[in-house]
mmCIF file of C-alpha atoms in Angstrom:
data_model
loop_
_atom_site.group_PDB
_atom_site.id
_atom_site.type_symbol
_atom_site.label_atom_id
_atom_site.label_comp_id
_atom_site.label_asym_id
_atom_site.label_seq_id
_atom_site.Cartn_x
_atom_site.Cartn_y
_atom_site.Cartn_z
ATOM 1 C CA MET A 1 -8.362 53.671 -19.800
ATOM 2 C CA ASP A 2 -5.921 53.167 -22.658
ATOM 3 C CA ALA A 3 -5.766 50.085 -25.157
ATOM 4 C CA ASN A 4 -2.264 49.046 -23.935
ATOM 5 C CA SER A 5 -3.581 48.903 -19.985
ATOM 6 C CA ALA A 6 -7.134 46.961 -21.000
ATOM 7 C CA LEU A 7 -4.425 44.670 -22.827
ATOM 8 C CA ASP A 8 -2.276 44.307 -19.758
ATOM 9 C CA ILE A 9 -5.114 43.434 -17.531
ATOM 10 C CA LEU A 10 -6.712 41.051 -19.981
ATOM 11 C CA TRP A 11 -3.645 39.138 -20.301
ATOM 12 C CA VAL A 12 -2.821 38.950 -16.286
ATOM 13 C CA LEU A 13 -6.755 37.311 -16.315
ATOM 14 C CA VAL A 14 -5.853 35.225 -18.863
ATOM 15 C CA ALA A 15 -2.702 33.818 -17.221
ATOM 16 C CA GLY A 16 -4.572 33.481 -14.095
ATOM 17 C CA ILE A 17 -7.153 31.277 -15.601
ATOM 18 C CA LEU A 18 -4.395 29.288 -17.076
ATOM 19 C CA VAL A 19 -2.826 29.000 -13.202
ATOM 20 C CA PHE A 20 -6.131 28.221 -11.874
ATOM 21 C CA PHE A 21 -6.455 25.163 -14.324
ATOM 22 C CA MET A 22 -2.934 23.878 -12.391
ATOM 23 C CA GLN A 23 -5.255 22.954 -9.477
ATOM 24 C CA ALA A 24 -6.708 20.184 -11.758
ATOM 25 C CA GLY A 25 -3.171 19.365 -12.546
ATOM 26 C CA PHE A 26 -2.011 18.673 -8.931
ATOM 27 C CA ALA A 27 -5.558 16.718 -8.591
ATOM 28 C CA LEU A 28 -4.608 14.394 -11.240
ATOM 29 C CA VAL A 29 -1.000 13.957 -10.345
ATOM 30 C CA GLU A 30 -1.779 13.471 -6.588
ATOM 31 C CA ALA A 31 -4.827 11.011 -7.409
ATOM 32 C CA GLY A 32 -2.492 9.011 -10.027
ATOM 33 C CA PHE A 33 0.166 8.435 -7.845
ATOM 34 C CA THR A 34 -1.842 7.225 -4.957
ATOM 35 C CA ARG A 35 -4.290 4.621 -4.512
ATOM 36 C CA ALA A 36 -7.953 4.110 -5.888
ATOM 37 C CA LYS A 37 -9.560 3.944 -2.395
ATOM 38 C CA ASN A 38 -8.489 7.683 -1.783
ATOM 39 C CA VAL A 39 -8.880 9.423 -5.015
ATOM 40 C CA GLY A 40 -12.305 11.106 -3.909
ATOM 41 C CA ASN A 41 -10.675 12.495 -0.716
ATOM 42 C CA ILE A 42 -7.709 13.905 -2.978
ATOM 43 C CA ILE A 43 -10.155 15.344 -4.988
ATOM 44 C CA MET A 44 -11.993 17.182 -2.249
ATOM 45 C CA LYS A 45 -8.859 18.532 -0.903
ATOM 46 C CA ASN A 46 -7.843 19.962 -4.102
ATOM 47 C CA LEU A 47 -11.291 21.350 -4.524
ATOM 48 C CA MET A 48 -11.651 22.883 -1.023
ATOM 49 C CA ASP A 49 -8.442 24.230 -0.318
ATOM 50 C CA PHE A 50 -8.923 26.311 -3.415
ATOM 51 C CA CYS A 51 -12.491 27.559 -2.373
ATOM 52 C CA LEU A 52 -11.426 28.383 1.019
ATOM 53 C CA GLY A 53 -7.989 29.858 -0.076
ATOM 54 C CA SER A 54 -10.037 32.216 -2.508
ATOM 55 C CA LEU A 55 -12.069 33.220 0.358
ATOM 56 C CA VAL A 56 -9.550 34.000 2.884
ATOM 57 C CA PHE A 57 -7.212 35.479 0.636
ATOM 58 C CA TRP A 58 -9.699 38.003 -0.303
ATOM 59 C CA LEU A 59 -10.497 38.409 3.250
ATOM 60 C CA ILE A 60 -7.222 39.536 4.422
ATOM 61 C CA GLY A 61 -4.489 37.588 2.955
ATOM 62 C CA TYR A 62 -3.842 39.812 -0.047
ATOM 63 C CA SER A 63 -3.831 42.853 2.177
ATOM 64 C CA LEU A 64 -1.346 41.309 4.374
ATOM 65 C CA MET A 65 0.752 40.382 1.307
ATOM 66 C CA TYR A 66 0.501 43.667 -0.694
ATOM 67 C CA GLY A 67 -0.694 46.330 1.668
ATOM 68 C CA GLU A 68 1.323 49.257 3.085
ATOM 69 C CA GLY A 69 2.675 47.918 6.233
ATOM 70 C CA ASN A 70 6.231 47.541 7.219
ATOM 71 C CA SER A 71 9.127 45.289 6.100
ATOM 72 C CA PHE A 72 7.619 42.190 7.787
ATOM 73 C CA ILE A 73 3.844 42.305 7.163
ATOM 74 C CA GLY A 74 1.490 44.390 4.910
ATOM 75 C CA SER A 75 -1.572 46.044 6.195
ATOM 76 C CA PHE A 76 -5.056 44.501 7.690
ATOM 77 C CA ASP A 77 -7.375 45.584 5.703
ATOM 78 C CA LEU A 78 -10.560 43.483 5.382
ATOM 79 C CA PHE A 79 -12.377 42.323 2.245
ATOM 80 C CA TYR A 80 -10.402 43.958 -0.583
ATOM 81 C CA SER A 81 -12.331 45.434 -3.132
ATOM 82 C CA ASN A 82 -10.044 48.186 -5.175
ATOM 83 C CA PRO A 83 -11.715 48.046 -8.450
ATOM 84 C CA THR A 84 -8.462 49.069 -10.195
ATOM 85 C CA ASP A 85 -6.516 45.866 -8.791
ATOM 86 C CA LEU A 86 -8.821 43.204 -8.838
ATOM 87 C CA HIS A 87 -6.877 41.578 -11.575
ATOM 88 C CA ASN A 88 -3.956 41.339 -9.358
ATOM 89 C CA LEU A 89 -6.252 39.939 -6.680
ATOM 90 C CA PHE A 90 -7.185 37.156 -8.872
ATOM 91 C CA PHE A 91 -3.766 36.210 -10.335
ATOM 92 C CA GLN A 92 -2.266 36.346 -6.698
ATOM 93 C CA THR A 93 -5.262 34.181 -5.410
ATOM 94 C CA VAL A 94 -4.613 31.423 -7.814
ATOM 95 C CA PHE A 95 -0.772 31.676 -6.593
ATOM 96 C CA ALA A 96 -1.584 31.426 -3.090
ATOM 97 C CA ALA A 97 -3.928 27.935 -3.824
ATOM 98 C CA THR A 98 -0.910 26.651 -5.563
ATOM 99 C CA ALA A 99 1.073 26.943 -2.180
ATOM 100 C CA ALA A 100 -1.389 25.265 -0.297
ATOM 101 C CA THR A 101 -2.297 22.618 -2.656
ATOM 102 C CA ILE A 102 1.377 21.596 -2.636
ATOM 103 C CA VAL A 103 1.062 19.934 0.958
ATOM 104 C CA SER A 104 -1.737 17.779 -0.136
ATOM 105 C CA GLY A 105 0.462 15.396 -2.004
ATOM 106 C CA ALA A 106 2.938 14.941 0.839
ATOM 107 C CA MET A 107 0.395 14.149 3.471
ATOM 108 C CA ALA A 108 -2.022 11.952 1.095
ATOM 109 C CA GLU A 109 -3.891 8.692 2.144
ATOM 110 C CA ARG A 110 -3.839 9.352 5.696
ATOM 111 C CA THR A 111 -4.748 12.749 6.952
ATOM 112 C CA LYS A 112 -8.009 13.749 8.136
ATOM 113 C CA PHE A 113 -9.960 15.821 6.049
ATOM 114 C CA SER A 114 -11.171 18.481 8.834
ATOM 115 C CA SER A 115 -7.434 18.822 9.937
ATOM 116 C CA TYR A 116 -6.345 19.575 6.493
ATOM 117 C CA LEU A 117 -9.036 22.222 5.953
ATOM 118 C CA VAL A 118 -7.918 24.118 9.035
ATOM 119 C CA TYR A 119 -4.056 23.881 7.529
ATOM 120 C CA SER A 120 -5.248 25.087 4.179
ATOM 121 C CA VAL A 121 -6.734 28.104 5.465
ATOM 122 C CA VAL A 122 -3.886 29.103 7.867
ATOM 123 C CA ILE A 123 -1.466 28.838 4.960
ATOM 124 C CA THR A 124 -3.221 30.852 2.900
ATOM 125 C CA LEU A 125 -4.125 33.402 5.585
ATOM 126 C CA VAL A 126 -0.930 33.701 7.392
ATOM 127 C CA VAL A 127 2.288 31.662 6.144
ATOM 128 C CA TYR A 128 2.241 32.550 2.511
ATOM 129 C CA PRO A 129 1.066 36.022 2.477
ATOM 130 C CA ILE A 130 3.633 37.062 5.070
ATOM 131 C CA SER A 131 6.790 35.641 3.281
ATOM 132 C CA GLY A 132 5.104 36.735 -0.025
ATOM 133 C CA HIS A 133 5.218 40.355 1.362
ATOM 134 C CA TRP A 134 9.000 40.090 2.001
ATOM 135 C CA ILE A 135 9.740 39.227 -1.561
ATOM 136 C CA TRP A 136 6.829 40.937 -3.709
ATOM 137 C CA GLY A 137 5.118 43.249 -1.446
ATOM 138 C CA GLY A 138 8.078 45.623 -0.653
ATOM 139 C CA GLY A 139 9.111 43.811 2.321
ATOM 140 C CA TRP A 140 12.840 43.325 3.544
ATOM 141 C CA LEU A 141 13.910 40.743 1.114
ATOM 142 C CA SER A 142 13.210 43.085 -1.571
ATOM 143 C CA THR A 143 15.379 45.776 0.019
ATOM 144 C CA LEU A 144 18.563 44.222 0.432
ATOM 145 C CA ALA A 145 21.523 45.936 -1.022
ATOM 146 C CA THR A 146 21.214 43.520 -3.740
ATOM 147 C CA PRO A 147 17.791 42.668 -3.832
ATOM 148 C CA PHE A 148 16.560 38.898 -3.711
ATOM 149 C CA HIS A 149 14.993 38.032 -6.892
ATOM 150 C CA ASP A 150 12.085 35.340 -7.455
ATOM 151 C CA PHE A 151 10.269 36.314 -10.514
ATOM 152 C CA ALA A 152 7.388 34.057 -10.499
ATOM 153 C CA GLY A 153 7.700 32.198 -7.270
ATOM 154 C CA SER A 154 10.287 29.137 -7.106
ATOM 155 C CA THR A 155 10.503 30.280 -3.275
ATOM 156 C CA ALA A 156 7.594 32.464 -2.679
ATOM 157 C CA VAL A 157 5.114 29.586 -3.749
ATOM 158 C CA HIS A 158 6.612 26.270 -4.174
ATOM 159 C CA SER A 159 9.106 26.049 -1.577
ATOM 160 C CA VAL A 160 6.727 27.582 0.741
ATOM 161 C CA GLY A 161 4.218 24.811 0.134
ATOM 162 C CA GLY A 162 7.344 22.127 -0.061
ATOM 163 C CA TRP A 163 8.564 22.851 3.402
ATOM 164 C CA ALA A 164 5.111 23.127 4.789
ATOM 165 C CA ALA A 165 4.579 19.503 3.238
ATOM 166 C CA LEU A 166 7.831 18.421 4.750
ATOM 167 C CA ALA A 167 6.622 19.544 8.261
ATOM 168 C CA GLY A 168 3.459 17.948 7.839
ATOM 169 C CA ALA A 169 4.876 14.637 6.537
ATOM 170 C CA ILE A 170 7.256 14.289 9.654
ATOM 171 C CA VAL A 171 4.269 15.302 12.063
ATOM 172 C CA LEU A 172 1.842 12.826 10.487
ATOM 173 C CA GLY A 173 4.077 9.803 10.041
ATOM 174 C CA PRO A 174 4.458 7.243 7.144
ATOM 175 C CA ARG A 175 1.308 5.243 5.885
ATOM 176 C CA ILE A 176 0.916 1.793 6.986
ATOM 177 C CA GLY A 177 3.086 -0.530 5.410
ATOM 178 C CA LYS A 178 5.379 2.216 3.904
ATOM 179 C CA TYR A 179 8.467 1.022 6.063
ATOM 180 C CA THR A 180 9.486 -2.669 7.233
ATOM 181 C CA ALA A 181 10.634 -3.039 10.717
ATOM 182 C CA ASP A 182 14.207 -2.405 9.864
ATOM 183 C CA GLY A 183 13.590 0.743 8.225
ATOM 184 C CA LYS A 184 13.463 -0.284 4.649
ATOM 185 C CA ALA A 185 11.331 1.518 2.058
ATOM 186 C CA ASN A 186 8.433 -0.119 0.722
ATOM 187 C CA ALA A 187 7.083 0.960 -2.699
ATOM 188 C CA ILE A 188 3.343 1.890 -2.726
ATOM 189 C CA PRO A 189 2.599 2.174 -6.424
ATOM 190 C CA GLY A 190 0.108 4.712 -7.536
ATOM 191 C CA HIS A 191 -3.313 3.253 -9.173
ATOM 192 C CA ASN A 192 -3.318 5.324 -12.612
ATOM 193 C CA MET A 193 -0.204 6.666 -14.148
ATOM 194 C CA VAL A 194 -2.183 8.107 -17.012
ATOM 195 C CA LEU A 195 -3.990 10.411 -14.558
ATOM 196 C CA GLY A 196 -0.533 11.423 -13.220
ATOM 197 C CA ALA A 197 0.900 11.914 -16.654
ATOM 198 C CA LEU A 198 -2.273 14.017 -17.778
ATOM 199 C CA GLY A 199 -1.867 15.842 -14.593
ATOM 200 C CA VAL A 200 1.826 16.724 -15.618
ATOM 201 C CA PHE A 201 1.201 17.932 -19.002
ATOM 202 C CA ILE A 202 -1.793 20.285 -17.533
ATOM 203 C CA LEU A 203 0.830 21.583 -14.878
ATOM 204 C CA TRP A 204 3.305 22.288 -17.647
ATOM 205 C CA MET A 205 0.707 23.978 -19.604
ATOM 206 C CA GLY A 206 -0.613 26.129 -16.590
ATOM 207 C CA TRP A 207 3.317 27.094 -16.041
ATOM 208 C CA PHE A 208 2.837 29.449 -19.263
ATOM 209 C CA GLY A 209 0.513 31.283 -17.247
ATOM 210 C CA PHE A 210 2.392 30.977 -14.136
ATOM 211 C CA ASN A 211 5.555 32.381 -15.328
ATOM 212 C CA PRO A 212 4.919 34.476 -18.523
ATOM 213 C CA GLY A 213 1.880 35.914 -16.544
ATOM 214 C CA SER A 214 4.346 37.073 -13.682
ATOM 215 C CA GLN A 215 5.447 39.995 -16.044
ATOM 216 C CA LEU A 216 1.899 41.263 -15.113
ATOM 217 C CA ALA A 217 1.916 43.025 -18.810
ATOM 218 C CA ILE A 218 2.191 42.370 -22.197
ATOM 219 C CA SER A 219 1.877 45.663 -24.335
ATOM 220 C CA GLY A 220 4.653 47.222 -25.928
ATOM 221 C CA ASP A 221 8.137 45.487 -25.489
ATOM 222 C CA ASN A 222 6.752 43.517 -22.513
ATOM 223 C CA ALA A 223 5.674 41.141 -25.428
ATOM 224 C CA TYR A 224 9.245 40.229 -25.992
ATOM 225 C CA ALA A 225 9.720 39.724 -22.372
ATOM 226 C CA VAL A 226 6.887 37.512 -22.093
ATOM 227 C CA ALA A 227 7.848 35.419 -25.236
ATOM 228 C CA GLY A 228 11.359 34.812 -23.640
ATOM 229 C CA ILE A 229 9.909 33.572 -20.487
ATOM 230 C CA PHE A 230 7.721 31.193 -22.702
ATOM 231 C CA ILE A 231 11.055 29.963 -23.885
ATOM 232 C CA THR A 232 13.128 29.577 -21.024
ATOM 233 C CA THR A 233 10.199 27.977 -18.895
ATOM 234 C CA ASN A 234 9.404 25.298 -21.787
ATOM 235 C CA LEU A 235 13.390 24.602 -22.004
ATOM 236 C CA ALA A 236 13.868 23.966 -18.240
ATOM 237 C CA ALA A 237 10.930 21.427 -18.323
ATOM 238 C CA ALA A 238 12.133 19.566 -21.233
ATOM 239 C CA ALA A 239 15.605 19.338 -19.881
ATOM 240 C CA GLY A 240 14.337 18.277 -16.542
ATOM 241 C CA ALA A 241 12.352 15.412 -17.764
ATOM 242 C CA THR A 242 15.394 14.476 -20.250
ATOM 243 C CA VAL A 243 17.883 14.352 -17.746
ATOM 244 C CA THR A 244 15.591 12.557 -15.203
ATOM 245 C CA MET A 245 14.927 9.803 -17.908
ATOM 246 C CA ILE A 246 18.463 9.109 -18.740
ATOM 247 C CA VAL A 247 19.532 9.070 -14.980
ATOM 248 C CA THR A 248 16.876 6.525 -13.958
ATOM 249 C CA TRP A 249 17.728 4.536 -17.202
ATOM 250 C CA PHE A 250 21.381 4.157 -16.135
ATOM 251 C CA LYS A 251 20.443 3.885 -12.401
ATOM 252 C CA TYR A 252 17.414 1.353 -12.700
ATOM 253 C CA GLY A 253 18.041 -0.395 -15.809
ATOM 254 C CA LYS A 254 14.836 1.385 -17.533
ATOM 255 C CA PRO A 255 13.555 5.031 -17.919
ATOM 256 C CA ASP A 256 11.272 5.432 -14.931
ATOM 257 C CA LEU A 257 7.939 7.006 -15.728
ATOM 258 C CA SER A 258 6.825 8.614 -12.360
ATOM 259 C CA MET A 259 10.406 9.813 -11.872
ATOM 260 C CA THR A 260 10.755 11.319 -15.197
ATOM 261 C CA LEU A 261 7.343 13.043 -14.761
ATOM 262 C CA ASN A 262 8.681 14.645 -11.573
ATOM 263 C CA GLY A 263 11.829 15.584 -13.549
ATOM 264 C CA ALA A 264 9.707 17.825 -15.702
ATOM 265 C CA LEU A 265 7.962 19.472 -12.864
ATOM 266 C CA ALA A 266 11.589 19.840 -10.988
ATOM 267 C CA GLY A 267 12.686 21.689 -14.231
ATOM 268 C CA LEU A 268 9.773 23.900 -14.219
ATOM 269 C CA VAL A 269 9.934 24.869 -10.395
ATOM 270 C CA ALA A 270 13.591 25.608 -10.718
ATOM 271 C CA ILE A 271 13.362 27.916 -13.513
ATOM 272 C CA THR A 272 10.161 29.906 -12.042
ATOM 273 C CA ALA A 273 12.698 32.184 -10.074
ATOM 274 C CA GLY A 274 15.063 33.300 -12.692
ATOM 275 C CA CYS A 275 12.962 32.594 -15.926
ATOM 276 C CA ASP A 276 13.145 36.354 -16.928
ATOM 277 C CA LEU A 277 16.904 36.775 -16.164
ATOM 278 C CA VAL A 278 18.362 33.664 -17.669
ATOM 279 C CA SER A 279 19.323 32.868 -21.222
ATOM 280 C CA PRO A 280 17.951 30.001 -23.078
ATOM 281 C CA ALA A 281 20.896 27.813 -22.628
ATOM 282 C CA GLY A 282 20.843 28.962 -18.687
ATOM 283 C CA ALA A 283 17.192 27.528 -18.572
ATOM 284 C CA VAL A 284 18.386 24.216 -20.194
ATOM 285 C CA ALA A 285 21.464 24.033 -17.563
ATOM 286 C CA ILE A 286 18.825 24.789 -14.642
ATOM 287 C CA GLY A 287 16.429 22.019 -15.680
ATOM 288 C CA ALA A 288 19.414 19.712 -16.459
ATOM 289 C CA ILE A 289 20.799 20.307 -12.798
ATOM 290 C CA ALA A 290 17.077 20.166 -11.362
ATOM 291 C CA GLY A 291 16.501 16.958 -13.304
ATOM 292 C CA PHE A 292 19.378 15.158 -11.896
ATOM 293 C CA ALA A 293 19.149 16.470 -8.361
ATOM 294 C CA ILE A 294 15.561 15.481 -8.181
ATOM 295 C CA VAL A 295 16.272 11.614 -8.483
ATOM 296 C CA TYR A 296 18.669 11.807 -5.486
ATOM 297 C CA SER A 297 16.238 14.105 -3.327
ATOM 298 C CA ILE A 298 13.431 11.788 -3.606
ATOM 299 C CA GLU A 299 15.534 8.785 -3.081
ATOM 300 C CA PHE A 300 17.203 10.320 -0.030
ATOM 301 C CA ILE A 301 13.915 11.729 1.614
ATOM 302 C CA ASP A 302 12.275 8.467 1.182
ATOM 303 C CA GLN A 303 14.967 5.790 1.905
ATOM 304 C CA LYS A 304 17.400 7.594 4.259
ATOM 305 C CA LEU A 305 15.188 10.179 6.063
ATOM 306 C CA ARG A 306 12.118 7.647 5.942
ATOM 307 C CA ILE A 307 9.804 10.599 5.483
ATOM 308 C CA ASP A 308 6.693 9.168 3.250
ATOM 309 C CA ASP A 309 5.745 11.591 0.441
ATOM 310 C CA PRO A 310 3.522 9.566 -1.930
ATOM 311 C CA VAL A 311 3.912 12.084 -4.754
ATOM 312 C CA GLY A 312 7.535 13.660 -4.322
ATOM 313 C CA ALA A 313 6.169 17.004 -3.432
ATOM 314 C CA ILE A 314 8.773 17.911 -0.679
ATOM 315 C CA SER A 315 11.554 17.276 -3.586
ATOM 316 C CA VAL A 316 9.812 18.655 -6.557
ATOM 317 C CA HIS A 317 8.714 22.046 -4.845
ATOM 318 C CA GLY A 318 10.790 22.337 -1.465
ATOM 319 C CA PHE A 319 14.267 21.177 -2.847
ATOM 320 C CA THR A 320 14.218 22.192 -6.388
ATOM 321 C CA GLY A 321 12.446 25.395 -5.589
ATOM 322 C CA ALA A 322 15.416 26.567 -3.219
ATOM 323 C CA LEU A 323 17.860 25.114 -5.890
ATOM 324 C CA GLY A 324 16.371 27.047 -8.751
ATOM 325 C CA THR A 325 16.430 30.250 -6.533
ATOM 326 C CA LEU A 326 19.955 29.713 -5.647
ATOM 327 C CA MET A 327 20.624 28.882 -9.438
ATOM 328 C CA VAL A 328 19.554 32.488 -10.360
ATOM 329 C CA GLY A 329 22.641 33.778 -8.529
ATOM 330 C CA LEU A 330 24.712 31.834 -11.147
ATOM 331 C CA PHE A 331 23.068 31.943 -14.275
ATOM 332 C CA ALA A 332 21.535 35.383 -14.136
ATOM 333 C CA GLN A 333 22.812 37.383 -17.331
ATOM 334 C CA GLU A 334 22.822 40.592 -14.939
ATOM 335 C CA GLY A 335 24.581 39.923 -11.616
ATOM 336 C CA GLY A 336 25.020 36.161 -11.979
ATOM 337 C CA LEU A 337 28.459 34.638 -10.902
ATOM 338 C CA PHE A 338 29.048 32.846 -14.171
ATOM 339 C CA TYR A 339 28.489 36.247 -15.964
ATOM 340 C CA GLY A 340 30.985 38.164 -13.782
ATOM 341 C CA GLY A 341 28.550 39.442 -11.317
ATOM 342 C CA GLY A 342 30.105 38.045 -8.440
ATOM 343 C CA PHE A 343 28.746 36.693 -4.983
ATOM 344 C CA ASP A 344 26.339 39.734 -4.419
ATOM 345 C CA LEU A 345 23.030 38.082 -5.979
ATOM 346 C CA LEU A 346 24.230 34.543 -4.985
ATOM 347 C CA GLY A 347 24.513 35.899 -1.103
ATOM 348 C CA SER A 348 20.855 37.322 -1.263
ATOM 349 C CA GLN A 349 19.476 34.215 -2.753
ATOM 350 C CA ALA A 350 20.676 31.945 -0.148
ATOM 351 C CA ILE A 351 19.312 34.661 2.488
ATOM 352 C CA GLY A 352 16.040 34.588 1.065
ATOM 353 C CA VAL A 353 15.860 30.623 0.619
ATOM 354 C CA VAL A 354 17.121 29.975 4.398
ATOM 355 C CA ALA A 355 14.592 32.697 5.714
ATOM 356 C CA VAL A 356 11.602 31.818 3.737
ATOM 357 C CA GLY A 357 12.233 27.957 4.255
ATOM 358 C CA ALA A 358 12.708 28.518 8.174
ATOM 359 C CA TRP A 359 9.341 30.541 8.430
ATOM 360 C CA ALA A 360 7.085 28.139 6.115
ATOM 361 C CA PHE A 361 8.797 24.870 7.964
ATOM 362 C CA GLY A 362 8.740 26.470 11.639
ATOM 363 C CA LEU A 363 5.010 28.048 11.473
ATOM 364 C CA ALA A 364 4.033 24.571 9.521
ATOM 365 C CA TYR A 365 5.306 22.355 11.991
ATOM 366 C CA ILE A 366 3.798 24.357 14.983
ATOM 367 C CA LEU A 367 0.639 24.435 13.272
ATOM 368 C CA PHE A 368 0.429 20.721 12.633
ATOM 369 C CA ARG A 369 1.921 19.708 16.050
ATOM 370 C CA ILE A 370 -1.250 21.770 17.285
ATOM 371 C CA ILE A 371 -3.764 20.361 15.242
ATOM 372 C CA LYS A 372 -2.500 16.959 16.235
ATOM 373 C CA ALA A 373 -2.599 17.488 19.861
ATOM 374 C CA THR A 374 -6.290 18.907 19.483
ATOM 375 C CA MET A 375 -8.288 17.664 16.830
ATOM 376 C CA GLY A 376 -6.236 14.979 15.631
ATOM 377 C CA LEU A 377 -4.145 15.058 12.197
ATOM 378 C CA ARG A 378 -4.408 11.317 11.247
ATOM 379 C CA VAL A 379 -7.244 8.725 10.586
ATOM 380 C CA SER A 380 -7.737 5.822 12.198
ATOM 381 C CA GLU A 381 -6.127 2.643 11.123
ATOM 382 C CA ILE A 382 -9.136 0.948 9.799
ATOM 383 C CA GLU A 383 -10.010 4.147 8.074
ATOM 384 C CA GLU A 384 -6.606 4.179 6.580
ATOM 385 C CA ARG A 385 -6.696 0.490 5.453
ATOM 386 C CA GLU A 386 -10.353 0.517 3.838
ATOM 387 C CA GLY A 387 -9.616 4.061 2.141
ATOM 388 C CA LEU A 388 -10.464 7.497 2.921
ATOM 389 C CA ASP A 389 -13.276 7.716 0.311
ATOM 390 C CA ILE A 390 -15.545 5.616 2.325
ATOM 391 C CA HIS A 391 -14.837 6.766 5.605
ATOM 392 C CA GLU A 392 -14.419 10.563 5.253
ATOM 393 C CA HIS A 393 -16.918 10.898 2.389
ATOM 394 C CA GLY A 394 -19.385 8.022 2.370
ATOM 395 C CA GLN A 395 -18.761 7.265 -1.134
ATOM 396 C CA THR A 396 -16.131 5.423 -3.671
ATOM 397 C CA SER A 397 -14.687 7.092 -6.671
ATOM 398 C CA TYR A 398 -14.785 4.187 -9.000
ATOM 399 C CA ASN A 399 -18.183 2.377 -9.373
ATOM 400 C CA TYR A 400 -18.317 -0.563 -12.029
#
């Protein structure tokens, strides 16, 4: 092996470590944005969806996604062990775990732990790998006349998790006390915004592995591409948070912390699809649009659709993931509508967004309906009122 190949493998592994650390970020965001009586349950879900996901993705998920199959699905090779490709297995494993853990936040504080584990295995084993194959494994979206472009996973990872979260929240129903008899939404504040903010900072840092790592190389001129992706990623997050802060300041009279934190995440999710194709100015525009849209998306889902999403995961990952993927068709410096590229790329992006969204939402909805009808999806009323930590795990998270 030459030095450049070794350097590239090392970069993929280091980037994968950063993405792995995002699991801690998701856990802290969800824990901070929810109530203290459920923190242990949230940590357990975020721990075990990575553990189980790692096992089943190695078992067959990676082969379904990247194996030589057909335009719909990869191969059915068990126990992936190609010694020259294990760095990619690790990198894609932490991506798969991200898609799975997104759902946890939208279904927080009322889901049975055993039922969540079943869902987590299925999304990592089936839902994520198959749609991922369409995009990154040589499947049909990658072979369109103008190929669908999702560099690091606005749709492949985040929207898959977001649309599955939407299905889960619909089937599960809202938390007790979330909506009044006449349908008005009650705020249920999170217990610790310091944890939530720390989680967002960790996720922001992890995104410097998520997006730049997706170059899958850093030797030679790849280093310039990686550096550019660092910049577009950071600018989009900064623009998203800034615009969300301004919007909430005007809308509510004061800058809203939890919404601004989600604005940063919205910018990160939105830029992920096109971070390699857009200019720094384009990244600012994408982040700003996502930061503006996230406020109204969260309000619409919460107040108009009356779907209870404690952390805003559906909007942050599902909606802005789709929005960011579509904006590749506008802001890509090669092929984007705003750069004289016409509508071809935008059309392909729309096809991918709709196809993957229908796949993820449809399968997740069926899965959650089956779980609800068989083993049950929701804890009892007394368990929900007293907290999942005590009833699901036999302990509390805060002991004074």
